[in-house]
Short mmCIF file of C-alpha atoms and ligand atoms in Angstrom, two decimals:
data_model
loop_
_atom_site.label_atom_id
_atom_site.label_comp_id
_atom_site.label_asym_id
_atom_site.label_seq_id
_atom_site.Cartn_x
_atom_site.Cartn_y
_atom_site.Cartn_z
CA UNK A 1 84.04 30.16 82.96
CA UNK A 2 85.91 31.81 80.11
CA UNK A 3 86.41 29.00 77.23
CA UNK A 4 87.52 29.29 73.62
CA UNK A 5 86.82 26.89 71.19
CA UNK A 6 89.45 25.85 68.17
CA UNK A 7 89.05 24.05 65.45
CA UNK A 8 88.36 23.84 61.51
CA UNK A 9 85.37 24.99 59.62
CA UNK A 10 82.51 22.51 60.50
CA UNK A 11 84.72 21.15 63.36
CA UNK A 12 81.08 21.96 65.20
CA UNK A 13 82.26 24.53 67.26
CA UNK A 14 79.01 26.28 66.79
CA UNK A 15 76.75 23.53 68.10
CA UNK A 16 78.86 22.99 71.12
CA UNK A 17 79.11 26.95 72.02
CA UNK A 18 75.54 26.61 71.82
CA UNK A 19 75.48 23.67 74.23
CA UNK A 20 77.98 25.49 76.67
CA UNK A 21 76.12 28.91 76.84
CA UNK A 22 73.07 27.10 77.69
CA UNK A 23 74.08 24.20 79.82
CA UNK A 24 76.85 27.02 82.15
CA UNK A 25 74.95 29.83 81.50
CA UNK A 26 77.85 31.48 79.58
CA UNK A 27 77.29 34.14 76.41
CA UNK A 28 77.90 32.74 73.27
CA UNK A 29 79.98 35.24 71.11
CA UNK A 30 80.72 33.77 67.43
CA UNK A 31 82.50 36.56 65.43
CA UNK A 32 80.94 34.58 62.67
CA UNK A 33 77.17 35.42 63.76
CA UNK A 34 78.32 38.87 64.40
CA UNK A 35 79.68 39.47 60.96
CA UNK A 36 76.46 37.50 59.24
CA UNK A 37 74.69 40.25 61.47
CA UNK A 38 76.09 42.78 60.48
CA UNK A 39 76.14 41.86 56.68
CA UNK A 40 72.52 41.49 57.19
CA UNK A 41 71.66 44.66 58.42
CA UNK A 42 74.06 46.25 55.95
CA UNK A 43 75.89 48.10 58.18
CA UNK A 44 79.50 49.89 57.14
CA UNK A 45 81.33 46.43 59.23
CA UNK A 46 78.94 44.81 57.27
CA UNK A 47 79.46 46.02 53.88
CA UNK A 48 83.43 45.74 54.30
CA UNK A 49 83.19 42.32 55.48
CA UNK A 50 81.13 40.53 53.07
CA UNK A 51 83.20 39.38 50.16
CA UNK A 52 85.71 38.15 52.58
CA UNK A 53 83.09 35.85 54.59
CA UNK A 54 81.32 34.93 51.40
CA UNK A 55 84.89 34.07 49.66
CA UNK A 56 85.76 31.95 52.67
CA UNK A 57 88.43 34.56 53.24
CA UNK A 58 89.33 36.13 56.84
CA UNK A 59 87.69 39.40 57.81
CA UNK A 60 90.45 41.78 58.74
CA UNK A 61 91.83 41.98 62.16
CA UNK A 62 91.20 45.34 63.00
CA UNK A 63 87.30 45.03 62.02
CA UNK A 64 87.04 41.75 63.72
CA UNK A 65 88.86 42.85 66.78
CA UNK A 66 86.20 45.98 66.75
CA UNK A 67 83.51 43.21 67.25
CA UNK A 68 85.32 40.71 69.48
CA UNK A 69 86.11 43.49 71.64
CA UNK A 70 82.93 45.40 72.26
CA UNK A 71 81.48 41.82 72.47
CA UNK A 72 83.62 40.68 75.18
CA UNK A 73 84.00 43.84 76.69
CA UNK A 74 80.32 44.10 77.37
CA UNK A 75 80.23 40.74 79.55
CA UNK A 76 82.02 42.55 82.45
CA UNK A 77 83.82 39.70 82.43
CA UNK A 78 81.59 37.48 83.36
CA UNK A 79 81.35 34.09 81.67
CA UNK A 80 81.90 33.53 77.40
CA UNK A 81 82.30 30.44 74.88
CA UNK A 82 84.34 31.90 71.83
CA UNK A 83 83.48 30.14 69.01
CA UNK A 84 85.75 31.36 65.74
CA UNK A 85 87.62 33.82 67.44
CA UNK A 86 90.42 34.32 67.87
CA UNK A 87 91.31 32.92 64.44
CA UNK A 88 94.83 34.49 63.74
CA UNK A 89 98.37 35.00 66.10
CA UNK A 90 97.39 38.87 66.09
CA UNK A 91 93.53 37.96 67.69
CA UNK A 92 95.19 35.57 69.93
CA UNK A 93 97.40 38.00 71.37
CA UNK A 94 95.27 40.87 71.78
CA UNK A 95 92.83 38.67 73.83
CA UNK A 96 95.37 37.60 75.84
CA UNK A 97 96.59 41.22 76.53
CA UNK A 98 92.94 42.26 76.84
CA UNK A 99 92.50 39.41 79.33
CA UNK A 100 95.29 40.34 81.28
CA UNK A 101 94.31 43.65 81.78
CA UNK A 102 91.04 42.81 83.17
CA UNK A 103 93.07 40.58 85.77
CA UNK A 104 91.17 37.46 83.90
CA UNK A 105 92.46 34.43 82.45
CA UNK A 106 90.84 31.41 80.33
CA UNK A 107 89.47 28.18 81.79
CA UNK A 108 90.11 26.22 78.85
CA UNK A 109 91.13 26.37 75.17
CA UNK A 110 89.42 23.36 73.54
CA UNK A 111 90.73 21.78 70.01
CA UNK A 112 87.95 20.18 68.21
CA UNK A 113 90.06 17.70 65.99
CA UNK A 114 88.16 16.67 62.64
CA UNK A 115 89.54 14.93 59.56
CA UNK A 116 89.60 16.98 56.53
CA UNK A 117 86.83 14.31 54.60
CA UNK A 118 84.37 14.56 57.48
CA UNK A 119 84.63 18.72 57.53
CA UNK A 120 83.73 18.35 53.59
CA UNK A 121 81.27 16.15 53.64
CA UNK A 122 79.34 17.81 56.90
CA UNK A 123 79.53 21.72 55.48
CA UNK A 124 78.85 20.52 52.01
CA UNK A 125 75.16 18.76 53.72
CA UNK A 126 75.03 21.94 56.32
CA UNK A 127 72.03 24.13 56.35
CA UNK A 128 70.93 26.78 58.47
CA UNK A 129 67.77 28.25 59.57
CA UNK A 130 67.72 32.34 59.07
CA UNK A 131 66.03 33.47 61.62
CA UNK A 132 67.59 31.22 64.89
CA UNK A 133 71.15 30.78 63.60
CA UNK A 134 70.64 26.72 64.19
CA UNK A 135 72.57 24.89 62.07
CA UNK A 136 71.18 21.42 60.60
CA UNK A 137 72.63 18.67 57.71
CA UNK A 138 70.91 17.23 55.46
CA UNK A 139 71.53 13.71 56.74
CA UNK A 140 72.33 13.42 60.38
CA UNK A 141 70.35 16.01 61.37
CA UNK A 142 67.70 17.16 59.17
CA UNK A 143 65.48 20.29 59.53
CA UNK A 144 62.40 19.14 60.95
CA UNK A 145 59.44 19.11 58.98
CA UNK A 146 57.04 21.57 60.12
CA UNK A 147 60.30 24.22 59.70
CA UNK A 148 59.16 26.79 56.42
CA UNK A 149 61.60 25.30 53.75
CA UNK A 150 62.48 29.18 52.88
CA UNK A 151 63.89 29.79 56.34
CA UNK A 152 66.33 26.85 55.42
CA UNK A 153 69.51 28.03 53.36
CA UNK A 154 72.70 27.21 52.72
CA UNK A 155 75.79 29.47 53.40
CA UNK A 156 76.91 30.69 50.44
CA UNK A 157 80.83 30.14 51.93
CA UNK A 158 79.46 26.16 51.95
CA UNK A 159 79.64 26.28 48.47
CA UNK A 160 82.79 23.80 47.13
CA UNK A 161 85.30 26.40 46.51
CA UNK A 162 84.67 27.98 49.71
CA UNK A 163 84.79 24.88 51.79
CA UNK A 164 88.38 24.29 50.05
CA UNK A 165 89.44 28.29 50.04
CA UNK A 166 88.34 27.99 54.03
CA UNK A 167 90.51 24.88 54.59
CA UNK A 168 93.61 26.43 53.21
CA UNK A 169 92.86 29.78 55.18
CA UNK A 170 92.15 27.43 58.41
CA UNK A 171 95.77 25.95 57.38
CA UNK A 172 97.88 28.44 56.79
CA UNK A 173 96.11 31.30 59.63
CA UNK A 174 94.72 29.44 62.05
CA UNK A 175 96.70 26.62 62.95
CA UNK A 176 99.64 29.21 64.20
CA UNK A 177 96.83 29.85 66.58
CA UNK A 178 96.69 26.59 68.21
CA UNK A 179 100.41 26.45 68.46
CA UNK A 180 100.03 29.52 69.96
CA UNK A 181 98.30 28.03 72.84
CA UNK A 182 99.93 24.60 72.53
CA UNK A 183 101.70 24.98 75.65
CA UNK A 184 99.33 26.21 78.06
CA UNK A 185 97.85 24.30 80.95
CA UNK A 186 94.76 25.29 79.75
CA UNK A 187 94.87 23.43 76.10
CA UNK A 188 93.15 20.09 75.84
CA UNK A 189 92.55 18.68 72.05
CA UNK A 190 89.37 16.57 71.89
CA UNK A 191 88.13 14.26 69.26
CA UNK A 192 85.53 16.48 67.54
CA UNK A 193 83.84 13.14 65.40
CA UNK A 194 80.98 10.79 66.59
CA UNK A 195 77.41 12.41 67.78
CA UNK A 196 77.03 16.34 69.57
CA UNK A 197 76.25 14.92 73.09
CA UNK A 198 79.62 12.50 72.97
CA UNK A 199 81.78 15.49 72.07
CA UNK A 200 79.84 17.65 74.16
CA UNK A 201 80.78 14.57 77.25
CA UNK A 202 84.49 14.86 76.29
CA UNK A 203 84.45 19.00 76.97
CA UNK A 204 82.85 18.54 79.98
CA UNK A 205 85.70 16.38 81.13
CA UNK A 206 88.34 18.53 79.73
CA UNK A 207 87.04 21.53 81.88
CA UNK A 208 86.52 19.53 84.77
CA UNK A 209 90.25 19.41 84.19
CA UNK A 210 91.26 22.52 83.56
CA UNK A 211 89.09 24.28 85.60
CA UNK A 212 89.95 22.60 89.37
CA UNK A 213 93.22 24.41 89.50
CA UNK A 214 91.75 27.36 89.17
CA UNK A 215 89.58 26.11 92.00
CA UNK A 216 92.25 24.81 94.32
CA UNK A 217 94.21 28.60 93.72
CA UNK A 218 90.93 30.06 95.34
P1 AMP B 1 82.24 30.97 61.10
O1 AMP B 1 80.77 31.17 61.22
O2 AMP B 1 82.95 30.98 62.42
O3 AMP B 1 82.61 29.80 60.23
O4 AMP B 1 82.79 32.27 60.32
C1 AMP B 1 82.37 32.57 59.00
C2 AMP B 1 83.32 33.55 58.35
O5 AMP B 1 83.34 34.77 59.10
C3 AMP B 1 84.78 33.11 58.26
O6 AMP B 1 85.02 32.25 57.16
C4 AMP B 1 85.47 34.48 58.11
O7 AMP B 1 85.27 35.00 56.82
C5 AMP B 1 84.65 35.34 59.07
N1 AMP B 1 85.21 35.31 60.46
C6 AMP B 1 84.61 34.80 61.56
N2 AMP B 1 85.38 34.94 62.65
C7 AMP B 1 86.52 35.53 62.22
C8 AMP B 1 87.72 35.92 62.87
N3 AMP B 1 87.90 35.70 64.18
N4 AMP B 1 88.68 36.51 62.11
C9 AMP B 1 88.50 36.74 60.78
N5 AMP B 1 87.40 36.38 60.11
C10 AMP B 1 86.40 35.78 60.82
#
Protein backbone atom coordinates (compact mmCIF):
# COMPACT_ATOMS: atom_id res chain seq x y z
CA UNK A 1 0.00 0.00 0.00
CA UNK A 2 1.21 3.44 -1.00
CA UNK A 3 -0.94 6.13 1.15
CA UNK A 4 -0.46 9.85 1.69
CA UNK A 5 -1.83 11.59 4.38
CA UNK A 6 -3.28 15.45 4.11
CA UNK A 7 -4.18 17.62 6.41
CA UNK A 8 -3.33 20.77 8.73
CA UNK A 9 -0.68 21.08 11.32
CA UNK A 10 -1.84 18.89 14.32
CA UNK A 11 -4.53 17.35 12.01
CA UNK A 12 -2.62 14.05 13.68
CA UNK A 13 -1.24 12.86 10.69
CA UNK A 14 1.77 11.82 12.61
CA UNK A 15 0.05 9.52 15.08
CA UNK A 16 -1.90 7.81 12.40
CA UNK A 17 1.33 7.26 9.99
CA UNK A 18 2.58 5.76 13.00
CA UNK A 19 -0.47 3.51 13.39
CA UNK A 20 -0.38 2.58 9.56
CA UNK A 21 3.41 1.67 9.35
CA UNK A 22 2.93 -0.56 12.19
CA UNK A 23 -0.47 -2.06 11.84
CA UNK A 24 0.41 -2.74 7.39
CA UNK A 25 3.83 -2.97 7.84
CA UNK A 26 4.43 0.14 5.64
CA UNK A 27 7.63 2.76 6.20
CA UNK A 28 6.74 5.78 7.72
CA UNK A 29 8.47 8.74 5.87
CA UNK A 30 7.57 12.29 7.54
CA UNK A 31 9.67 14.97 5.73
CA UNK A 32 9.10 16.63 9.03
CA UNK A 33 11.23 13.93 11.10
CA UNK A 34 13.67 14.01 8.35
CA UNK A 35 14.29 17.71 8.48
CA UNK A 36 14.23 17.66 12.62
CA UNK A 37 17.00 14.95 11.77
CA UNK A 38 18.83 16.55 9.94
CA UNK A 39 18.72 19.91 11.95
CA UNK A 40 19.83 17.76 14.72
CA UNK A 41 22.77 16.37 13.39
CA UNK A 42 23.63 19.72 11.84
CA UNK A 43 24.07 18.67 8.62
CA UNK A 44 24.33 21.33 5.43
CA UNK A 45 20.09 20.22 4.72
CA UNK A 46 20.04 20.79 8.16
CA UNK A 47 21.54 24.07 8.64
CA UNK A 48 19.53 25.54 5.51
CA UNK A 49 16.38 24.27 6.77
CA UNK A 50 16.13 25.39 10.24
CA UNK A 51 14.79 28.89 10.40
CA UNK A 52 12.18 27.88 7.98
CA UNK A 53 10.86 24.80 10.23
CA UNK A 54 11.41 26.77 13.39
CA UNK A 55 9.47 29.95 11.76
CA UNK A 56 6.65 27.63 10.77
CA UNK A 57 7.72 28.45 7.25
CA UNK A 58 8.05 25.75 4.28
CA UNK A 59 11.44 24.23 3.63
CA UNK A 60 12.22 24.77 -0.01
CA UNK A 61 11.15 22.39 -2.63
CA UNK A 62 14.23 21.47 -4.06
CA UNK A 63 15.79 20.50 -0.46
CA UNK A 64 12.67 18.77 0.52
CA UNK A 65 12.30 16.95 -2.70
CA UNK A 66 16.20 15.84 -2.07
CA UNK A 67 14.79 14.05 1.09
CA UNK A 68 11.38 12.85 -0.11
CA UNK A 69 13.09 11.40 -2.94
CA UNK A 70 16.01 9.43 -1.62
CA UNK A 71 13.41 8.45 1.07
CA UNK A 72 10.98 7.01 -1.22
CA UNK A 73 13.33 5.96 -3.62
CA UNK A 74 14.99 3.65 -1.17
CA UNK A 75 11.63 1.57 -0.48
CA UNK A 76 11.93 -0.10 -3.94
CA UNK A 77 8.64 0.67 -4.01
CA UNK A 78 7.44 -1.26 -1.65
CA UNK A 79 4.86 0.01 0.82
CA UNK A 80 4.95 4.01 2.48
CA UNK A 81 2.52 6.34 4.67
CA UNK A 82 3.54 10.03 3.72
CA UNK A 83 2.88 12.06 6.40
CA UNK A 84 3.63 16.05 5.47
CA UNK A 85 4.69 15.50 2.15
CA UNK A 86 3.87 16.44 -0.43
CA UNK A 87 2.90 19.85 0.98
CA UNK A 88 2.95 22.16 -2.18
CA UNK A 89 1.46 21.74 -6.18
CA UNK A 90 5.30 21.41 -7.19
CA UNK A 91 5.81 18.17 -4.46
CA UNK A 92 2.57 16.90 -5.60
CA UNK A 93 3.52 16.73 -9.05
CA UNK A 94 6.88 15.46 -8.90
CA UNK A 95 5.57 12.44 -6.86
CA UNK A 96 3.16 11.82 -9.20
CA UNK A 97 5.73 11.89 -12.12
CA UNK A 98 8.13 9.94 -9.90
CA UNK A 99 5.32 7.44 -9.30
CA UNK A 100 4.58 7.05 -12.73
CA UNK A 101 7.84 6.26 -13.71
CA UNK A 102 8.21 3.48 -11.38
CA UNK A 103 4.88 2.06 -13.03
CA UNK A 104 3.28 2.73 -9.32
CA UNK A 105 0.32 4.52 -8.30
CA UNK A 106 -1.26 5.54 -4.73
CA UNK A 107 -3.82 3.51 -2.80
CA UNK A 108 -5.27 6.33 -1.14
CA UNK A 109 -4.86 10.07 -0.43
CA UNK A 110 -6.50 10.61 2.99
CA UNK A 111 -7.77 14.30 4.21
CA UNK A 112 -7.68 14.54 7.87
CA UNK A 113 -10.34 17.41 8.34
CA UNK A 114 -9.82 19.45 11.72
CA UNK A 115 -11.35 22.76 12.77
CA UNK A 116 -8.98 25.53 13.06
CA UNK A 117 -9.80 25.86 17.28
CA UNK A 118 -9.10 22.17 17.84
CA UNK A 119 -5.53 22.38 15.70
CA UNK A 120 -4.72 25.44 18.25
CA UNK A 121 -5.64 24.18 21.15
CA UNK A 122 -3.98 20.45 20.49
CA UNK A 123 -0.32 21.91 19.14
CA UNK A 124 -0.43 24.62 21.71
CA UNK A 125 -0.76 21.33 24.66
CA UNK A 126 1.61 19.07 22.18
CA UNK A 127 4.82 17.71 23.49
CA UNK A 128 7.22 15.42 22.21
CA UNK A 129 9.65 13.01 23.51
CA UNK A 130 13.39 13.56 21.88
CA UNK A 131 14.62 10.56 21.58
CA UNK A 132 11.34 8.33 20.01
CA UNK A 133 9.70 11.12 17.99
CA UNK A 134 6.20 10.23 20.02
CA UNK A 135 4.17 12.94 20.27
CA UNK A 136 1.96 13.48 23.58
CA UNK A 137 -0.54 16.62 24.96
CA UNK A 138 -0.65 17.76 27.93
CA UNK A 139 -4.28 16.81 28.53
CA UNK A 140 -5.57 13.95 26.48
CA UNK A 141 -2.63 12.24 26.40
CA UNK A 142 -0.07 12.98 28.87
CA UNK A 143 3.57 11.73 28.99
CA UNK A 144 3.58 9.00 31.31
CA UNK A 145 5.18 9.35 34.47
CA UNK A 146 8.16 7.31 34.70
CA UNK A 147 9.21 9.28 31.13
CA UNK A 148 12.60 11.73 32.22
CA UNK A 149 10.75 15.19 32.15
CA UNK A 150 13.98 16.49 30.05
CA UNK A 151 13.28 14.11 27.20
CA UNK A 152 9.81 15.96 27.05
CA UNK A 153 9.90 19.31 24.91
CA UNK A 154 7.96 21.34 23.09
CA UNK A 155 8.52 22.25 19.35
CA UNK A 156 9.69 25.43 19.18
CA UNK A 157 7.27 25.92 15.75
CA UNK A 158 4.31 25.14 18.65
CA UNK A 159 5.01 28.31 19.95
CA UNK A 160 1.74 30.88 19.22
CA UNK A 161 3.10 32.68 16.33
CA UNK A 162 4.15 29.60 14.72
CA UNK A 163 0.96 27.73 15.17
CA UNK A 164 -0.75 30.93 13.40
CA UNK A 165 2.35 31.56 10.73
CA UNK A 166 1.79 27.50 10.02
CA UNK A 167 -1.99 27.92 9.53
CA UNK A 168 -1.67 30.64 6.99
CA UNK A 169 1.25 28.65 5.19
CA UNK A 170 -1.15 25.39 5.45
CA UNK A 171 -3.80 27.95 3.76
CA UNK A 172 -2.37 29.54 1.22
CA UNK A 173 0.37 26.28 0.06
CA UNK A 174 -1.15 23.44 0.97
CA UNK A 175 -4.67 23.48 0.35
CA UNK A 176 -3.85 23.83 -3.67
CA UNK A 177 -2.55 20.44 -2.80
CA UNK A 178 -5.69 18.82 -1.88
CA UNK A 179 -7.44 20.34 -4.81
CA UNK A 180 -4.84 18.93 -6.57
CA UNK A 181 -5.98 15.53 -5.77
CA UNK A 182 -9.64 16.45 -5.32
CA UNK A 183 -10.66 14.54 -8.20
CA UNK A 184 -9.02 11.34 -7.96
CA UNK A 185 -10.64 8.03 -7.16
CA UNK A 186 -8.23 7.69 -4.70
CA UNK A 187 -9.23 10.90 -2.37
CA UNK A 188 -11.41 10.22 0.62
CA UNK A 189 -11.68 13.25 3.36
CA UNK A 190 -12.18 11.83 6.88
CA UNK A 191 -13.20 13.51 10.03
CA UNK A 192 -9.81 13.88 11.76
CA UNK A 193 -11.64 14.88 15.53
CA UNK A 194 -12.75 12.42 18.33
CA UNK A 195 -10.03 9.75 19.84
CA UNK A 196 -6.73 8.12 17.56
CA UNK A 197 -8.33 4.60 17.32
CA UNK A 198 -11.87 6.20 15.87
CA UNK A 199 -9.97 8.10 13.20
CA UNK A 200 -7.63 5.42 12.82
CA UNK A 201 -11.35 3.02 12.18
CA UNK A 202 -12.47 5.61 9.58
CA UNK A 203 -8.91 5.12 7.40
CA UNK A 204 -9.22 1.70 7.58
CA UNK A 205 -12.56 1.95 5.86
CA UNK A 206 -11.51 4.49 3.42
CA UNK A 207 -8.71 2.08 2.12
CA UNK A 208 -10.81 -0.79 2.21
CA UNK A 209 -12.38 1.46 -0.37
CA UNK A 210 -9.94 2.59 -2.33
CA UNK A 211 -7.85 -0.16 -2.33
CA UNK A 212 -10.42 -3.15 -3.82
CA UNK A 213 -10.23 -1.69 -7.26
CA UNK A 214 -6.93 -1.99 -7.34
CA UNK A 215 -7.66 -5.54 -6.29
CA UNK A 216 -10.38 -6.38 -8.75
CA UNK A 217 -7.73 -4.82 -11.78
CA UNK A 218 -5.37 -7.74 -10.59
P1 LIG B 1 5.65 18.50 10.36
O1 LIG B 1 6.43 17.72 11.36
O2 LIG B 1 5.12 17.66 9.24
O3 LIG B 1 4.62 19.40 10.99
O4 LIG B 1 6.72 19.49 9.66
C1 LIG B 1 7.41 20.47 10.42
C2 LIG B 1 8.01 21.52 9.51
O5 LIG B 1 8.94 20.91 8.60
C3 LIG B 1 7.02 22.27 8.61
O6 LIG B 1 6.37 23.33 9.29
C4 LIG B 1 7.97 22.77 7.51
O7 LIG B 1 8.76 23.83 7.97
C5 LIG B 1 8.90 21.56 7.33
N1 LIG B 1 8.36 20.59 6.32
C6 LIG B 1 7.96 19.33 6.55
N2 LIG B 1 7.55 18.72 5.42
C7 LIG B 1 7.67 19.66 4.44
C8 LIG B 1 7.39 19.66 3.06
N3 LIG B 1 6.86 18.57 2.46
N4 LIG B 1 7.65 20.79 2.36
C9 LIG B 1 8.18 21.89 2.96
N5 LIG B 1 8.46 21.96 4.27
C10 LIG B 1 8.21 20.85 5.02
Amino acid sequence: MRIVLFGPPGAGKGTQARLLSERHDLRHISTGEILREAMENETPVGREAKSYVEDGELVPDDVVRRLAEDAIADEDMGGFVLDGYPRTLQQAEWLTAFLEKEDASLTAVVNLDVPDEEIIARLSKRRVHTETGENFHLEAKPPPDDIDDALIVQRPDDQPEAIRKRLHVYREETAPVRAYYEGRATYRSVDGTGSFEDVYGRIETVLEETAAPARAER
